[in-house]
Each structure stands twice: as C-alpha cells, then as structure tokens.
XYZ file of C-alpha atoms in Angstrom:
514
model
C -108.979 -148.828 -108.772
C -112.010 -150.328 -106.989
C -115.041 -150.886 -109.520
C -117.631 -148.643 -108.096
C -121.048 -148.590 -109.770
C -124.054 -146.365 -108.301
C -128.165 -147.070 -108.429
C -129.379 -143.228 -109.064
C -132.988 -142.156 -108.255
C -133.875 -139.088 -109.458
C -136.836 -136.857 -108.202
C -137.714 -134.204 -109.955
C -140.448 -132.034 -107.802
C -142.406 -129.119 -109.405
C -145.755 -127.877 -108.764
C -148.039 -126.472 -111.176
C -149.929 -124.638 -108.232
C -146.805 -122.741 -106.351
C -145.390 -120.937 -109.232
C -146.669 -118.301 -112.018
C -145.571 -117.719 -115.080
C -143.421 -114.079 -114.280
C -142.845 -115.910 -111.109
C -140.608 -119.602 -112.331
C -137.365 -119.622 -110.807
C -135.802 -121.885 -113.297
C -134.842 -124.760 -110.887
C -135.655 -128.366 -110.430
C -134.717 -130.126 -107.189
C -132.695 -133.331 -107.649
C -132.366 -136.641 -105.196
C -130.302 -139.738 -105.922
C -129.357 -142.657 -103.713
C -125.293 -143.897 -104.332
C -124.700 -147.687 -103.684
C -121.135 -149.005 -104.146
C -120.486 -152.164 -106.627
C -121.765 -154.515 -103.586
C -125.164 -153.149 -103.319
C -124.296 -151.216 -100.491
C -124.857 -147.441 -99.672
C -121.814 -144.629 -99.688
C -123.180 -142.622 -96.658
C -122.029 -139.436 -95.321
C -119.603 -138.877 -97.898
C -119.090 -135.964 -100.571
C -120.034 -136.907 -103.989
C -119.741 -134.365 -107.242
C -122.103 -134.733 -110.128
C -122.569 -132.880 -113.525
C -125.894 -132.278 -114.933
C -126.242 -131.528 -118.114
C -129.773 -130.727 -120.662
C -129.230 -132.455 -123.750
C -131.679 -131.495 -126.840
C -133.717 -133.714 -129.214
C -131.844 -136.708 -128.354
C -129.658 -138.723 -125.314
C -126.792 -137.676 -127.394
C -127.941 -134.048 -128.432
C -126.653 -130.906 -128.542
C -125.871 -129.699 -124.809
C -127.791 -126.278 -124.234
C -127.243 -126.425 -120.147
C -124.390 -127.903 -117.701
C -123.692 -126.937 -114.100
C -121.472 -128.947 -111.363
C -122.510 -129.550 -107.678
C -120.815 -130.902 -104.671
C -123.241 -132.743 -102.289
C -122.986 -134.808 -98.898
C -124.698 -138.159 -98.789
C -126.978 -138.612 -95.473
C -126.971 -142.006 -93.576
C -128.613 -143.523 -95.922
C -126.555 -142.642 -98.985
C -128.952 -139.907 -100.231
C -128.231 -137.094 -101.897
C -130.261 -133.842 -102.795
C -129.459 -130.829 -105.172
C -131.500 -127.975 -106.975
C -130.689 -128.494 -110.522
C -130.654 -124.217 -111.579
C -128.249 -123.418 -107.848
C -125.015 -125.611 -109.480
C -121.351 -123.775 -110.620
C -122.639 -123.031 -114.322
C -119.952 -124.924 -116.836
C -121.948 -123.696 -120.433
C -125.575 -122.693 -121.286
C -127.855 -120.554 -119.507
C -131.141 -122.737 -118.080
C -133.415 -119.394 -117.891
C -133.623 -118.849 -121.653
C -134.424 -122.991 -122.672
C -137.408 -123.539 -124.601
C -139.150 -125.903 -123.444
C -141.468 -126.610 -125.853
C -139.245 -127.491 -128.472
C -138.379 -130.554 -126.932
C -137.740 -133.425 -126.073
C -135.449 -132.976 -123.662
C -133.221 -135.573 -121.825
C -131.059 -134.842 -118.291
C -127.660 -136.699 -118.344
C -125.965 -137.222 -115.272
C -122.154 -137.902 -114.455
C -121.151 -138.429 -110.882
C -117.450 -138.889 -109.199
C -118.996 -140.945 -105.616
C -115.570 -139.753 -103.874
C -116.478 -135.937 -104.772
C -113.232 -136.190 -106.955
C -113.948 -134.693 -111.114
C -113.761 -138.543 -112.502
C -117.058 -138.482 -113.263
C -116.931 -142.793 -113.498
C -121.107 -143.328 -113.028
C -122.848 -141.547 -115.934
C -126.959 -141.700 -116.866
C -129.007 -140.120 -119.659
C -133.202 -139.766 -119.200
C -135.774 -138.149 -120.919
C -137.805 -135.698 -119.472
C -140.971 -136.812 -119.815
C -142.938 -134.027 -118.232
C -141.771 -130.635 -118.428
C -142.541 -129.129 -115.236
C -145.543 -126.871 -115.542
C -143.948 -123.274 -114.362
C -140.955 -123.693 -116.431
C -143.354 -124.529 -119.474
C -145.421 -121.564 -118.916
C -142.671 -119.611 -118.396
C -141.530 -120.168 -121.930
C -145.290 -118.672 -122.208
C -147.041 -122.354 -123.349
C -150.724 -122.865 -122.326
C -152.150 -126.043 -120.675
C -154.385 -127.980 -123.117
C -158.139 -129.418 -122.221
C -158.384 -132.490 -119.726
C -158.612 -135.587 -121.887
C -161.852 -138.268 -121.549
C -161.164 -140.749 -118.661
C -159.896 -144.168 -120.276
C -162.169 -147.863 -119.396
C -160.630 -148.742 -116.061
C -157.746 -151.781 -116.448
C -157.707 -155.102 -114.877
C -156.485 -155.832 -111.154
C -152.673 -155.978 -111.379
C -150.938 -158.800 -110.115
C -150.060 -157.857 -106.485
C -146.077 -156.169 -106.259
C -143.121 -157.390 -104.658
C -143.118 -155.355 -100.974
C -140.916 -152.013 -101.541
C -138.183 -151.145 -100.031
C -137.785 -148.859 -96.405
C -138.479 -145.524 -97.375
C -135.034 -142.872 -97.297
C -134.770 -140.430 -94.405
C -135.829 -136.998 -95.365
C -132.996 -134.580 -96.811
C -130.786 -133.369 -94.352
C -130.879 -129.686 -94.054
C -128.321 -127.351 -96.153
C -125.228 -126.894 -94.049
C -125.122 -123.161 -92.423
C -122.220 -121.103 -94.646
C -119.349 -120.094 -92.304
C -119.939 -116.215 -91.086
C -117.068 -113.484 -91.886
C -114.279 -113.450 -89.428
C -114.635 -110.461 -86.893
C -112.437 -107.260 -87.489
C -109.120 -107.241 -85.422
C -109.132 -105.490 -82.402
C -107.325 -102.770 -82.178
C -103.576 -102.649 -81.193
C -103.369 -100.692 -77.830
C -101.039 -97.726 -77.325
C -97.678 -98.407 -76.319
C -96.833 -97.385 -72.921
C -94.205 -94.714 -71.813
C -90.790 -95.517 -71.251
C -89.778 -95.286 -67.729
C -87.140 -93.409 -66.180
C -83.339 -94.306 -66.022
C -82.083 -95.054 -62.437
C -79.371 -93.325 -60.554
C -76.160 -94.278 -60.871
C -74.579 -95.580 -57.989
C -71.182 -93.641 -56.182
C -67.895 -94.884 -56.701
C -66.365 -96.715 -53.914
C -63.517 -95.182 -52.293
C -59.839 -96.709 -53.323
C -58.561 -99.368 -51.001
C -55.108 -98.548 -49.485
C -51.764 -98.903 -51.240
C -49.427 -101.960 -49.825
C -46.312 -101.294 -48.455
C -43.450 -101.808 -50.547
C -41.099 -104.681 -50.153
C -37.397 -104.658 -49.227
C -34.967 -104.528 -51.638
C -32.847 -107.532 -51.772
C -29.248 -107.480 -51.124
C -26.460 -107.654 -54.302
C -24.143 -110.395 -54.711
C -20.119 -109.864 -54.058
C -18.324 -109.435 -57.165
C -15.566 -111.816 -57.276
C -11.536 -110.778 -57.469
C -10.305 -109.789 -60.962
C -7.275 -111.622 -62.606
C -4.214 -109.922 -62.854
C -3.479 -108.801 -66.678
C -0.587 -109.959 -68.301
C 2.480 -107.489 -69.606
C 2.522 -106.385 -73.240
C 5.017 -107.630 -75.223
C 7.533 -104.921 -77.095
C 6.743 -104.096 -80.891
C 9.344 -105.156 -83.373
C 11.305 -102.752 -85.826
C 9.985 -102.165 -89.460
C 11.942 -103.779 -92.273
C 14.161 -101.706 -94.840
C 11.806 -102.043 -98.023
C 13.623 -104.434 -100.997
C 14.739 -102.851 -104.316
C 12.625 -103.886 -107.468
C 14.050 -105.875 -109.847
C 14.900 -105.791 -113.444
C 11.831 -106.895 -116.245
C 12.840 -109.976 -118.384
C 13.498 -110.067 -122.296
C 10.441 -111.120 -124.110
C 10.545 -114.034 -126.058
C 10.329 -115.463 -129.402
C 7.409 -116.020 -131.469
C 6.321 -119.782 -132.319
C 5.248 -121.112 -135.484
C 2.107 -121.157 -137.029
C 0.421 -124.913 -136.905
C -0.344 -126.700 -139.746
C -4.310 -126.496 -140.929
C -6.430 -129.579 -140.137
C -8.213 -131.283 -142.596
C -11.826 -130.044 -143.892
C -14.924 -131.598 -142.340
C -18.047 -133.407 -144.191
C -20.402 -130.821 -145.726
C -23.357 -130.070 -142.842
C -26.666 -131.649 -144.115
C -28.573 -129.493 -146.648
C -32.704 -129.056 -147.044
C -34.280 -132.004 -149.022
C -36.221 -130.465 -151.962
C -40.214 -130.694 -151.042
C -39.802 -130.186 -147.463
C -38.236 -133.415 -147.529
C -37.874 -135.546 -144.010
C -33.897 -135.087 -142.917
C -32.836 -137.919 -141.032
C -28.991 -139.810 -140.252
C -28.020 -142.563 -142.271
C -24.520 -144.105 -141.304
C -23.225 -140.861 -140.267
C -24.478 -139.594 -143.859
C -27.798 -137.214 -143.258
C -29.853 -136.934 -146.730
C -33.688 -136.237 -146.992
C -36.091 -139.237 -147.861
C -37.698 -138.613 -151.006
C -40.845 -140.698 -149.869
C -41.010 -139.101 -146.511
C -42.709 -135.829 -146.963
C -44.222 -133.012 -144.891
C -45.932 -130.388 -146.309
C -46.013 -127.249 -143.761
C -48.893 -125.459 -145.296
C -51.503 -128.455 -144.954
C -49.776 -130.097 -142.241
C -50.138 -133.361 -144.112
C -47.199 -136.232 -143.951
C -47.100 -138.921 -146.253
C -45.000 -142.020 -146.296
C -43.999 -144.447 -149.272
C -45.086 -141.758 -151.579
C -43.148 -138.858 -153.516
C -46.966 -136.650 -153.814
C -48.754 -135.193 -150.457
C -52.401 -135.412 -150.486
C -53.416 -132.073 -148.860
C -56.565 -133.654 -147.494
C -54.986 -136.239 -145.608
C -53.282 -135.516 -142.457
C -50.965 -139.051 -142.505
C -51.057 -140.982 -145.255
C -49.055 -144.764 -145.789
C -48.145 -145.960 -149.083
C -47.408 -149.552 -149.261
C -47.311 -152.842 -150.538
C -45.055 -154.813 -148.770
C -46.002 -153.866 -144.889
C -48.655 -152.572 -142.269
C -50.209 -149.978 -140.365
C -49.958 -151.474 -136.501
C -51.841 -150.383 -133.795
C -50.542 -150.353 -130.130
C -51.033 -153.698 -128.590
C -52.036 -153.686 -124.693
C -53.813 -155.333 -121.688
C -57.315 -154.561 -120.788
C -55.453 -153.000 -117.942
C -52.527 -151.455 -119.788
C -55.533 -149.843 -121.815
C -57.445 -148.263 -118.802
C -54.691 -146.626 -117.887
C -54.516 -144.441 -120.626
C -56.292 -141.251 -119.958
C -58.564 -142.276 -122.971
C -60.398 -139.363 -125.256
C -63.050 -140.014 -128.373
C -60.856 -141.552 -131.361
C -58.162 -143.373 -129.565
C -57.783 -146.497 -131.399
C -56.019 -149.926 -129.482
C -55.521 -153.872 -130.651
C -56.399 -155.455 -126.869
C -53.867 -158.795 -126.730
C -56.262 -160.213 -124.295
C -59.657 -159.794 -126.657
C -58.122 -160.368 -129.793
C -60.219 -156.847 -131.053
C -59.624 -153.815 -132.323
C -61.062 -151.088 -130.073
C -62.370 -147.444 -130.194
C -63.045 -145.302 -127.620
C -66.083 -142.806 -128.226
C -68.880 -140.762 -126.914
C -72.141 -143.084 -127.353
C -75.731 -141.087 -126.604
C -79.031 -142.994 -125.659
C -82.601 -142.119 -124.118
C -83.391 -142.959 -120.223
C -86.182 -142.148 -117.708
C -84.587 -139.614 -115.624
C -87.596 -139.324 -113.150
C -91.182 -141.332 -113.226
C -94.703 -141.893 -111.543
C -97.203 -144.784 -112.241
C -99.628 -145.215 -110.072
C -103.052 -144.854 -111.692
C -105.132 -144.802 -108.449
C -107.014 -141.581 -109.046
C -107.633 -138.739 -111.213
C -107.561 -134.998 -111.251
C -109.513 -132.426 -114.266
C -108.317 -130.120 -115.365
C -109.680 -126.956 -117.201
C -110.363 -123.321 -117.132
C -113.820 -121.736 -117.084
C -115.595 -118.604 -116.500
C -116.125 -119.673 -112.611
C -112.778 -121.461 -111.640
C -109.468 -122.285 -112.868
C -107.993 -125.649 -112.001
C -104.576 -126.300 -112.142
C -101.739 -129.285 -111.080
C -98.140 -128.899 -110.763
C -95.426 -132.270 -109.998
C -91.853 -131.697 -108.670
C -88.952 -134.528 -109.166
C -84.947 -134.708 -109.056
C -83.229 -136.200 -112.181
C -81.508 -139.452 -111.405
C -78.946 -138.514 -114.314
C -77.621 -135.687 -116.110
C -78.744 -135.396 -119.403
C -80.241 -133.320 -122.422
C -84.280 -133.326 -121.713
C -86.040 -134.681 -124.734
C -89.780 -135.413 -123.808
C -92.116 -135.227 -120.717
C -95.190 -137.707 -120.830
C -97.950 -137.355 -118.926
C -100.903 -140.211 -118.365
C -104.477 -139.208 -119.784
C -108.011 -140.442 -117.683
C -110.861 -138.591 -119.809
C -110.906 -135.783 -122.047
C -112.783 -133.439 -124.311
C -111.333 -133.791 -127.790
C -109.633 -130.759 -128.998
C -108.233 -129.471 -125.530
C -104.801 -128.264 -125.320
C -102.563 -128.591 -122.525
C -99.871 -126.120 -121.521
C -96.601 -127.604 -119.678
C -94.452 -125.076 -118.203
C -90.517 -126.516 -116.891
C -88.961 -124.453 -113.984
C -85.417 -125.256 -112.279
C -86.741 -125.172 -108.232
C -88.247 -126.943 -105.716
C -91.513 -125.416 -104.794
C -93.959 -123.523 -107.530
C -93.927 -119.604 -107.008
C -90.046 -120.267 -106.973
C -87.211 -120.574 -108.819
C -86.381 -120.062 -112.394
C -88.056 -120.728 -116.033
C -86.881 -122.645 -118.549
C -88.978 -123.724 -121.297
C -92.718 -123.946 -122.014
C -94.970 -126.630 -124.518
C -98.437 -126.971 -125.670
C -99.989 -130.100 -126.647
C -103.163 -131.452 -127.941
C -104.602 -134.060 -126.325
C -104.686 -136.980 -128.591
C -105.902 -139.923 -126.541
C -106.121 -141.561 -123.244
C -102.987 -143.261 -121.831
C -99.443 -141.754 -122.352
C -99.058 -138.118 -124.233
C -96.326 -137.471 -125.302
C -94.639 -133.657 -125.028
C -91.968 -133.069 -126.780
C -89.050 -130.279 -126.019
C -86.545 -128.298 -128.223
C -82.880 -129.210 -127.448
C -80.494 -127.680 -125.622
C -82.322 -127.514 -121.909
C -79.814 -129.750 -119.161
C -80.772 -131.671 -116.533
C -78.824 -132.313 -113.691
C -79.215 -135.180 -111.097
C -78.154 -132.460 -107.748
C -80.516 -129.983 -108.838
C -84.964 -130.038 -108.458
C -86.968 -129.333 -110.795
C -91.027 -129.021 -111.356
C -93.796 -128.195 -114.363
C -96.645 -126.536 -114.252
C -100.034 -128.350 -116.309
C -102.943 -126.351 -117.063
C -104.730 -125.591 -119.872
C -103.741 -122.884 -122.255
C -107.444 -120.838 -122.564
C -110.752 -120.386 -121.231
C -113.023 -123.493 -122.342
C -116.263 -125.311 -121.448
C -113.812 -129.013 -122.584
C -111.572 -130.346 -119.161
C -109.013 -133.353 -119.234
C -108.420 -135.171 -116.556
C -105.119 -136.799 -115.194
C -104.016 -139.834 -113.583
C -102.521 -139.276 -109.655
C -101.122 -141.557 -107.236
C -103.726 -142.145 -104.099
C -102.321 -143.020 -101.048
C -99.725 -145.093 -102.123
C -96.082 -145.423 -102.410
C -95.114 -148.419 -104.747
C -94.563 -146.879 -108.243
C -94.570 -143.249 -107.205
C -91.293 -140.839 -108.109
C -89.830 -140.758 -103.920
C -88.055 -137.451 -104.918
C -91.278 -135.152 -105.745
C -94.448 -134.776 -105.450
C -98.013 -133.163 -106.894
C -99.183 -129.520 -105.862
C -102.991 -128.298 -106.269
C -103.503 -124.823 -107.512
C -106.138 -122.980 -104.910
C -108.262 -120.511 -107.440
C -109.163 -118.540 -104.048
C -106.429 -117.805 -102.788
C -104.055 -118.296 -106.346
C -101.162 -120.495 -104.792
C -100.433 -123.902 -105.095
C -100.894 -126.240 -102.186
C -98.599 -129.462 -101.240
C -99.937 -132.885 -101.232
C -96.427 -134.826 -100.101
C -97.712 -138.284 -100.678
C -98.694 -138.279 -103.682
C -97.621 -138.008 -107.818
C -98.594 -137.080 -111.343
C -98.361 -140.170 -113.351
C -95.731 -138.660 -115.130
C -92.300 -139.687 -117.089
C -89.392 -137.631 -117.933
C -86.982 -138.553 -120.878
C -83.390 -137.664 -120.732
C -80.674 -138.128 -123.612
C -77.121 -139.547 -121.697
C -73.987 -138.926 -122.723
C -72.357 -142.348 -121.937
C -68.271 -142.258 -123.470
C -66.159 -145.872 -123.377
C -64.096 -148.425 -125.096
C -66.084 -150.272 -127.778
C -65.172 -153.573 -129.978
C -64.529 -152.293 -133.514
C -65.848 -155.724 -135.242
C-alpha cells in the first residue's frame, strides 16, 4: 500500500465576544491541510477523520469522540466543526473544562476509507472562552505588561496563503410525491360481425367408369364314385401271461457316507476317504476359523498356527493391482515394487477457497448511530469437512468480538444457514475461527459468511480488502457492503475479504506398508 503521510494544521476559532455563557454552542471549527508522502497536496478528495478529547494527558482517558467526512478544496484543505461530527462515545456539552488539561487527538483515513493511517495528539492550550464560561469559570485580572524583547532575527518568507473554505455542499431536497395514476379509460364497443358468404355451387359429378369383362370359367371335372365300406374284422383271442423271473442277487454295501467331525470340524476328501481335520476348525457362533490349531480363539476371525510355513499375500502388477475394485484394508505384495501395500482412507487439511491482497481496509463495528457490516462469497475448490475460516486483521480495539455467520448461497438475503462463530480478536494478521465438525463443503455448490460484530460498542476492527486488483484475490467470490439505510448488502464484484477457508479431504489410495 502506498506510504501516505499528511502535514495537519489545525485552527481552532472561538471568540470570547460572539458568545455568552447560556448562549455556547459547544463547537469548535477545525481546518487541516493533507499532503501525500511527496510533499504534495490531496485536493478535491474525501478524507474521514476522528476527533477525539483526551483528559489529563496525550494518552488519557477519552471523555469525547465524533467522526466526520470532509472534501478537500484545490488546495488540499479541509474544514469541520468539531461538536456537528457522527458522535462515537462521550457527550462534548457536559466537559469540564476547567479541570483540564485537555489534549485533541486526531486520526485521519486521506482516501475517506475508516483506516485511520495519519494520527496526531495536541494540547489545548487555550480553552476557548464561551465553552469555559459555559462550564460557569470567570476570566481573571489582565496581568502587568512584560519589558519588551529584542528584535528577532528576520523569518524565512511564509508560504501562499490557502483559499478560503469552500462553502458546505447544499443537502439533496426530498423527491416530489408521484403523480397520480389517471383513470383508466372505457372499453370500447365490439364490432359487427360480418355475414356469411353464400355457398359456392356443387360440381358436377363424374362418369362412372366402365367394368372389366369377366373372363370364361373352366369346365369342372366329374366326381369320382365312393367305394363300399369294409366288413369289420373279428377280435382276437388275449395271450397266456407269463412266468415270473427270479429275484437278482443283492449288490455289495457301499462305504459309510462321511459323518460330522466333532468341534465343527472342517470335512474335506482325502483319497476318496472324507474325515474332518482336527486342526481345521470353524466355530459357527463366533464365526472364527483357525488353522494348525485344535482351540478357536473367539476373538480372532482367522487365525494360522505354524512353524514350518507362511501366510502369503497375493502377488500382482502395479496394473494387475489397479484393477481390483480396491476398498480400505485390502492388503497386496506388488512384484514390480518389491512392497507390501495397503489400501486406505488417508485425511489431510487444504485451502478450499482464499484472498490475499492487503491493499485496503474496511471497520467494522456497531454503534448507537450506524451499523457496519461486510459479507465475502467463494466456491470450494474441493469437497471436504470445513474446519476453520481465517480472516486478516488491520487495527483493532482490544476486547472486540467478531461474529461469523456460514450460509450455503450465492448472494446474502439468500439461501440457507448453516453454522455461526464468535471470536475475540487477538491480534493483527491472521485470526483464526474455528468450526464444530460435521458441516460439508462441496466444490459445485456457493457459499458466503456474514462478519460483523456481535453487540453494540464504542471499540471497531478493521479488515484487510482487495483494492482494485486481481492477482491474489479468490476469482470465484467476492465482498458485499452492508447499507445501514437501506439494511441490504451491496455488491462490489472486484474485489475480496482477505480471507482463507480450511477444508479436511478425504483422499483414499494404495500406500507402501514399510
């Protein structure tokens, strides 16, 4: 950001004459001329500044504060009535001025932004006379007139004087009342319908034409004579039945069917003998096998017993192996790699959507007079479990709490809540905000938060913003202003809360076991 420093004169213009004591408004007008770090003037440009009366000391306690947006003339002055600002704390009318000293401090922002960068404390060496007497003190006697000094060395030549102070700028008058909507005329009348034209005339019908001759017929052929029934035969005699034969001798008796080992034993063929391995054991009611061993461990779902071989994994390719339709706890031995391999889920934190710009800044905070307000849309660029949002710090008052409020939508005023965090402000630089689990992001879906503060206070924090500028700044969002007047938020396209959002990504593959 460009260094910007400012040379402030300030005027302060009473007189003792024009006011009486029931009469003292309470005000003190106020002139200061900005210069830029090169010496030169900011002319005809808006510039915010907030006075505040400090007690006893430059660093006392602060019994007044007010804001005030000004326009520099041509030649970079500015002019105020300190007592006609937007009132942050304190009330000017009830300071006692005779308990002094008092001191003005001065913070300006020369782009008529709230970072007040240029900042001045001075005492007030002379309490202007009407708002001293209005605190009911009396002027003392005129002292004796001092020897007169010696001739001062001649001064340097001063400087052009300033241009007078441009007028106040005319408020804008009330828009007129709408005219009034004039009556609606009558409807007219329907029109006539028109008579039906008469029918045209029927066509003559056409001649029918003439059939085709029908050709000769064959001559049929004669019917041959129907033969003479047969005599029916006689039925013949029914044979003797026969002998029966004799009885077959009984074949030998089979091998005994296999039988149920004893422990839910493991049946399996050996040489056309089937018996049950007693070291090859399945136990139904714990679903546990065991082999090499004559005792099931319940807690173990396979167990090998052995001292004379191995457990061997399946042996494959890189390329036999992603061809397996893989889930979490697969285990491999890849013949290329030499390695035993796993495949599993494996979590880690990423920035799902980010701003960094640092080019301006933006306060925030909630008085009796206005509430200011700043809300920053983005699109994940994963899916993920949202852990943290951290948001860049300029200035703040220590103590102040900041509200962030997550919705699922593009546009504030729309879409749907999700989750809401407070956090104090801790320091300048990154905050961190931290979020309960549970709450997915997803990369085809926009989202935006809401940052305010969470109660009325006198204390403001202000946040970092992208200016103009589009290296560093989140391309899928961007920052909205809340308008106090008319309670919406308004777009600002180009621009970004420095802002960073942490996701947690799921992220499953093979991984090397040793």
């Amino acid at each position: 950001m460009k260094n910007i420093r400012s040379f402030l004169i300030l005027v302060i213009l009473t007189s003792a004459s024009s006011f009486g004591i029931a009469q003292s408004p309470n005000k003190m007008s106020y002139q200061a001329v900005i210069r830029n770090g090169s010496g030169e003037l900011i002319s005809n440009h808006e510039v915010r500044t907030k006075v505040s009366i400090l007690k006893d000391s430059p660093n006392g306690t602060k019994v007044y504060s007010e804001i005030h947006l000004s326009t520099t003339n041509a030649n970079g002055l500015t002019s105020f009535v300190i007592g006609n600002g937007t009132s942050v704390s304190g009330d000017i009318a009830i300071i006692n001025w005779e308990q002094g000293p008092y001191f003005i401090k001065t913070e300006t922002d020369p782009v008529g932004g709230t970072s007040f960068s240029i900042s001045g404390t001075s005492e007030l060496l002379s309490v202007p006379f009407a708002l001293f007497a209005a605190n009911g003190g009396t002027q003392g006697p005129r002292g004796l007139q001092g020897d007169k000094g010696d001739k001062g060395d001649k001064g340097f030549n001063g400087v052009n004087g300033t241009n007078g102070i441009d007028g106040e700028k005319g408020s804008k008058g009330d828009p007129g009342p709408q005219g009034l909507i004039g009556p609606k005329g009558d409807k007219g009348d329907i029109g006539e319908r028109g008579d039906l034209g008469d029918d045209g005339p029927k066509g003559d019908k056409g001649d029918k034409g003439d059939q085709g001759n029908v050709g000769p017929m064959g001559s049929k052929g004669n019917k041959g004579d129907k033969g003479d029934k047969g005599d029916q035969g006689l039925q013949g005699f029914q044979g003797v039945q026969g002998f029966q034969g004799l009885q077959g001798i009984e074949g030998l008796q089979g091998p005994p069917g296999p039988t149920g080992g004893a422990n839910q034993q493991i049946i399996f063929n050996d040489n056309n003998v089937t018996s049950g391995d007693p070291e090859f054991l399945f136990d139904k009611s714990t679903n546990s096998i065991v082999l090499g061993s004559t005792t099931i461990n319940p807690n173990v779902a396979f167990e090998i017993q052995s001292v004379s071989g191995s457990f061997m994994l399946p042996r494959m390719s890189t390329v036999q192996r992603n061809l397996l339709s893989a889930s979490p706890g697969m285990m491999i031995y890849n013949t290329e790699e030499d390695k035993f391999q796993g495949y599993s889920n494996e979590f880690s934190s990423a920035s799902g959507a980010q701003s960094e710009v640092s080019s301006a800044a933006y306060s925030i905070h909630w008085n009796v007079n206005e509430m200011t307000a700043i809300a920053q849309s983005f699109k994940p660029a994963h899916n993920g479990e949202l852990q943290q949002i951290e948001i860049k710090i300029n200035n703040f008052d220590p103590g102040i709490v900041l509200s962030v409020t997550l919705y699922s939508g593009s546009t504030p005023g729309e879409g749907v809540f999700l989750t809401s965090e407070q956090f104090t402000v801790v320091n300048t630089g990154w905050n961190i905000v931290n979020f309960p689990s549970g709450i997915e992001l997803h990369s085809h879906l926009n989202y935006y938060f809401i940052l305010s503060t969470s109660e009325v206070t006198s204390d403001q924090a202000s946040v970092w913003t992208s200016q103009g500028s589009s290296g560093g700044e989140h391309i899928e969002g961007s920052i909205f202003y809340f308008n106090s007047d008319t309670e919406d938020f308004e777009a600002d396209l180009l621009n970004d809360v420095d802002f960073n959002v942490i996701q947690r990504i799921n992220s499953p593959g093979w991984k090397n076991l040793y």
